Short mmCIF file of C-alpha atoms in Angstrom, two decimals:
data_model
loop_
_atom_site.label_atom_id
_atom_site.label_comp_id
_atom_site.label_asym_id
_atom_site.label_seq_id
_atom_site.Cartn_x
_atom_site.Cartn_y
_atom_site.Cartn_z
CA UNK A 262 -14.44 38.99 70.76
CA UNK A 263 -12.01 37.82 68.35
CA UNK A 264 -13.01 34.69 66.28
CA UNK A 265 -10.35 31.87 65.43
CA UNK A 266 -10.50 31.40 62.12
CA UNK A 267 -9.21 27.71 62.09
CA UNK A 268 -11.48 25.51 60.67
CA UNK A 269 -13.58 28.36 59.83
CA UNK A 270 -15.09 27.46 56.37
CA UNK A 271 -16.91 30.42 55.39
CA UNK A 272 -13.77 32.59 56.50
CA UNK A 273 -11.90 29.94 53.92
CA UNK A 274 -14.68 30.00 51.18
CA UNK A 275 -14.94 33.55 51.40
CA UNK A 276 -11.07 33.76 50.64
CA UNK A 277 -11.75 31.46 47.81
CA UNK A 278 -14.60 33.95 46.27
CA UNK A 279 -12.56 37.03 46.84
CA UNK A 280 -9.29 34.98 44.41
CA UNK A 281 -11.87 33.41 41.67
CA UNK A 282 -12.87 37.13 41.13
CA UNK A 283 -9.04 38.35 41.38
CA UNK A 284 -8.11 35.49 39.05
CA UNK A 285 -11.20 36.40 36.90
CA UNK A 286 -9.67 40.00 36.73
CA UNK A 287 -6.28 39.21 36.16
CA UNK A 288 -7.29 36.90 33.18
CA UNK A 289 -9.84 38.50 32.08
CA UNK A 290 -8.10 41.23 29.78
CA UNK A 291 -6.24 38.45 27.53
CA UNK A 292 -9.03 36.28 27.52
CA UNK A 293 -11.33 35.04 24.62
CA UNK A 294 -15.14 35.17 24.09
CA UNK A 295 -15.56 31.56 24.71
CA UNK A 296 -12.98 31.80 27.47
CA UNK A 297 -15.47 34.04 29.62
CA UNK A 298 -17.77 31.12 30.79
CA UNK A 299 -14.44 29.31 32.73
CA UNK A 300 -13.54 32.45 34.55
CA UNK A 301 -17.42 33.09 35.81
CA UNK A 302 -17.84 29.12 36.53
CA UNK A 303 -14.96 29.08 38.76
CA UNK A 304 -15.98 32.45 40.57
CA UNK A 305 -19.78 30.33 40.80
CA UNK A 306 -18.02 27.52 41.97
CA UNK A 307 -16.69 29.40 44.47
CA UNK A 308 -19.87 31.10 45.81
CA UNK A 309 -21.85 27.75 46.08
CA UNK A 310 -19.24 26.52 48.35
CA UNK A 311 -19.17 29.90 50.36
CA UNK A 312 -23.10 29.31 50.23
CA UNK A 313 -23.28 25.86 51.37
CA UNK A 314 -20.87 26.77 54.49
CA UNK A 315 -22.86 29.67 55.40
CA UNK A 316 -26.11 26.77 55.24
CA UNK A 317 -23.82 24.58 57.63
CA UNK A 318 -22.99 27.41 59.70
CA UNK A 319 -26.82 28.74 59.92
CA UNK A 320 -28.48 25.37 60.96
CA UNK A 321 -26.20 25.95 64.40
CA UNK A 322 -27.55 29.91 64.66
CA UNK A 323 -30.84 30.68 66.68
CA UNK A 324 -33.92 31.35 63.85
CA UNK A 325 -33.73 34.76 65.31
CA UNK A 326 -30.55 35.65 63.76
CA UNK A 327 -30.63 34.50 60.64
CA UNK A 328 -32.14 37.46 58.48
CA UNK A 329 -29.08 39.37 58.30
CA UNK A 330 -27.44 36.16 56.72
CA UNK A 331 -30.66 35.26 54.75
CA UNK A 332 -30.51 38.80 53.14
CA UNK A 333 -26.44 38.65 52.21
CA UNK A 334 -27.30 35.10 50.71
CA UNK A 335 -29.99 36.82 48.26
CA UNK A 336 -27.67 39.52 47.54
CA UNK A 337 -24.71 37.22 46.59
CA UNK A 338 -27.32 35.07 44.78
CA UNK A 339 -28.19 38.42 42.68
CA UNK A 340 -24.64 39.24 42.19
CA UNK A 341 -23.92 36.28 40.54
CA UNK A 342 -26.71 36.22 38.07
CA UNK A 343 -25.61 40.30 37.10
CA UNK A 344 -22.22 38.76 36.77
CA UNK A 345 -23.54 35.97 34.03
CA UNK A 346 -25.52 38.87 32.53
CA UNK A 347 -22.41 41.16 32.02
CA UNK A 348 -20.44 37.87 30.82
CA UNK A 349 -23.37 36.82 28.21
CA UNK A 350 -23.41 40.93 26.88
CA UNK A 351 -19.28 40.67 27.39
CA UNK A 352 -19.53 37.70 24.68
CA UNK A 353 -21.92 39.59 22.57
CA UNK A 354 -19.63 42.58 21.82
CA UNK A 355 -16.70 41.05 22.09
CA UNK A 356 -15.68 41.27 18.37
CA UNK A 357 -16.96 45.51 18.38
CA UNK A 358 -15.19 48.80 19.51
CA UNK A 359 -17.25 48.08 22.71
CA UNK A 360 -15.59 45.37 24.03
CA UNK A 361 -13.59 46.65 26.74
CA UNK A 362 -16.57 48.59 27.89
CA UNK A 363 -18.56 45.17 28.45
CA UNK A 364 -15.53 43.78 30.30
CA UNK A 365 -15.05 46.51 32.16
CA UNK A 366 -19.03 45.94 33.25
CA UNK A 367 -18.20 42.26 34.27
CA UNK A 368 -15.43 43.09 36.00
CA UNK A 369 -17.00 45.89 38.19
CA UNK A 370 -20.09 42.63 38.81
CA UNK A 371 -17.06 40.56 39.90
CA UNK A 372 -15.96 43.16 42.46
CA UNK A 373 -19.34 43.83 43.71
CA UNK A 374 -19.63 39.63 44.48
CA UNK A 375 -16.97 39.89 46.42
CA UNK A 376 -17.59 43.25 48.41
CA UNK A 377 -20.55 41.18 49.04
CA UNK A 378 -19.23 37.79 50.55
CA UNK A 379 -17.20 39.75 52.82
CA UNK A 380 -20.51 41.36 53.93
CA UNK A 381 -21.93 37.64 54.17
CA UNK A 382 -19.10 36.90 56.39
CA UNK A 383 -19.35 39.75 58.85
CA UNK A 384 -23.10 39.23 58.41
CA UNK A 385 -22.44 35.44 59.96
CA UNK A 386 -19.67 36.55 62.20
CA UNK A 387 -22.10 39.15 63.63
CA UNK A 388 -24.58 36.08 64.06
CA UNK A 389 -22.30 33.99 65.78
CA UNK A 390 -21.09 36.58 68.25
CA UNK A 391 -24.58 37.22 68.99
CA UNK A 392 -25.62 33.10 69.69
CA UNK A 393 -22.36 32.76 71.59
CA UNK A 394 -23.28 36.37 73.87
CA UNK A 395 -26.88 34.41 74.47
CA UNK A 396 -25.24 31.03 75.20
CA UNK A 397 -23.08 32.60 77.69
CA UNK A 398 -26.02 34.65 79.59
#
């Protein structure tokens, strides 16, 4: 079954995750200590409006199906609090020999995030495909 993506806010929100951590990458190298916070806000940003759609989405869902979804939401939620842990060491060292090392560490957290809302959006897709195979029976 192929889903139509119009009107499809997590599709859209998960879009919007997957650029705030491209635009956090892309920034990220000519960036400033203090600079760091902006990039990982607007990635959070992001991810609490990919969260609240996948809340919208989930009230329509059958209980049944929501672990899958409940269990990409905890990830994500992880994910972004390794992310502000990499940022906050990132700052730290900033000023030593090891600062590209800590960037590269947020950086890698950033990717992970968004590996991870595309697995929160297959994990919903999945759940909607399901409700609409039991709607139809």
């Amino acid at each position: 079954m192929d889903l139509d993506r119009t009107n499809d806010h997590v599709f859209d929100n998960t879009t919007g995750v997957v650029r705030a951590v491209m635009e956090m990458s892309n920034k990220l190298q000519y960036a400033k200590a203090d600079q760091y916070v902006i990039l990982v806000k607007e990635v959070g940003l992001a991810l609490k409006s990919l969260l609240t759609s996948v809340d919208e989405v989930t009230a329509r869902i059958p209980s049944d199906l929501h672990r899958e979804i409940e269990m990409a939401h905890k990830v994500l939620s992880s994910d972004m609090a390794n992310l502000i842990e990499k940022m906050k060491l990132a700052q730290k060292y900033s000023n030593t020999t090891l600062d590209q090392e800590y960037k590269k560490g947020m950086l890698q957290s950033g990717h992970i995030l968004a590996m991870d809302a595309k697995n929160l959006l297959d994990a919903v897709d999945s759940a909607r495909i399901k409700s609409h195979q039991i709607n139809q029976s």
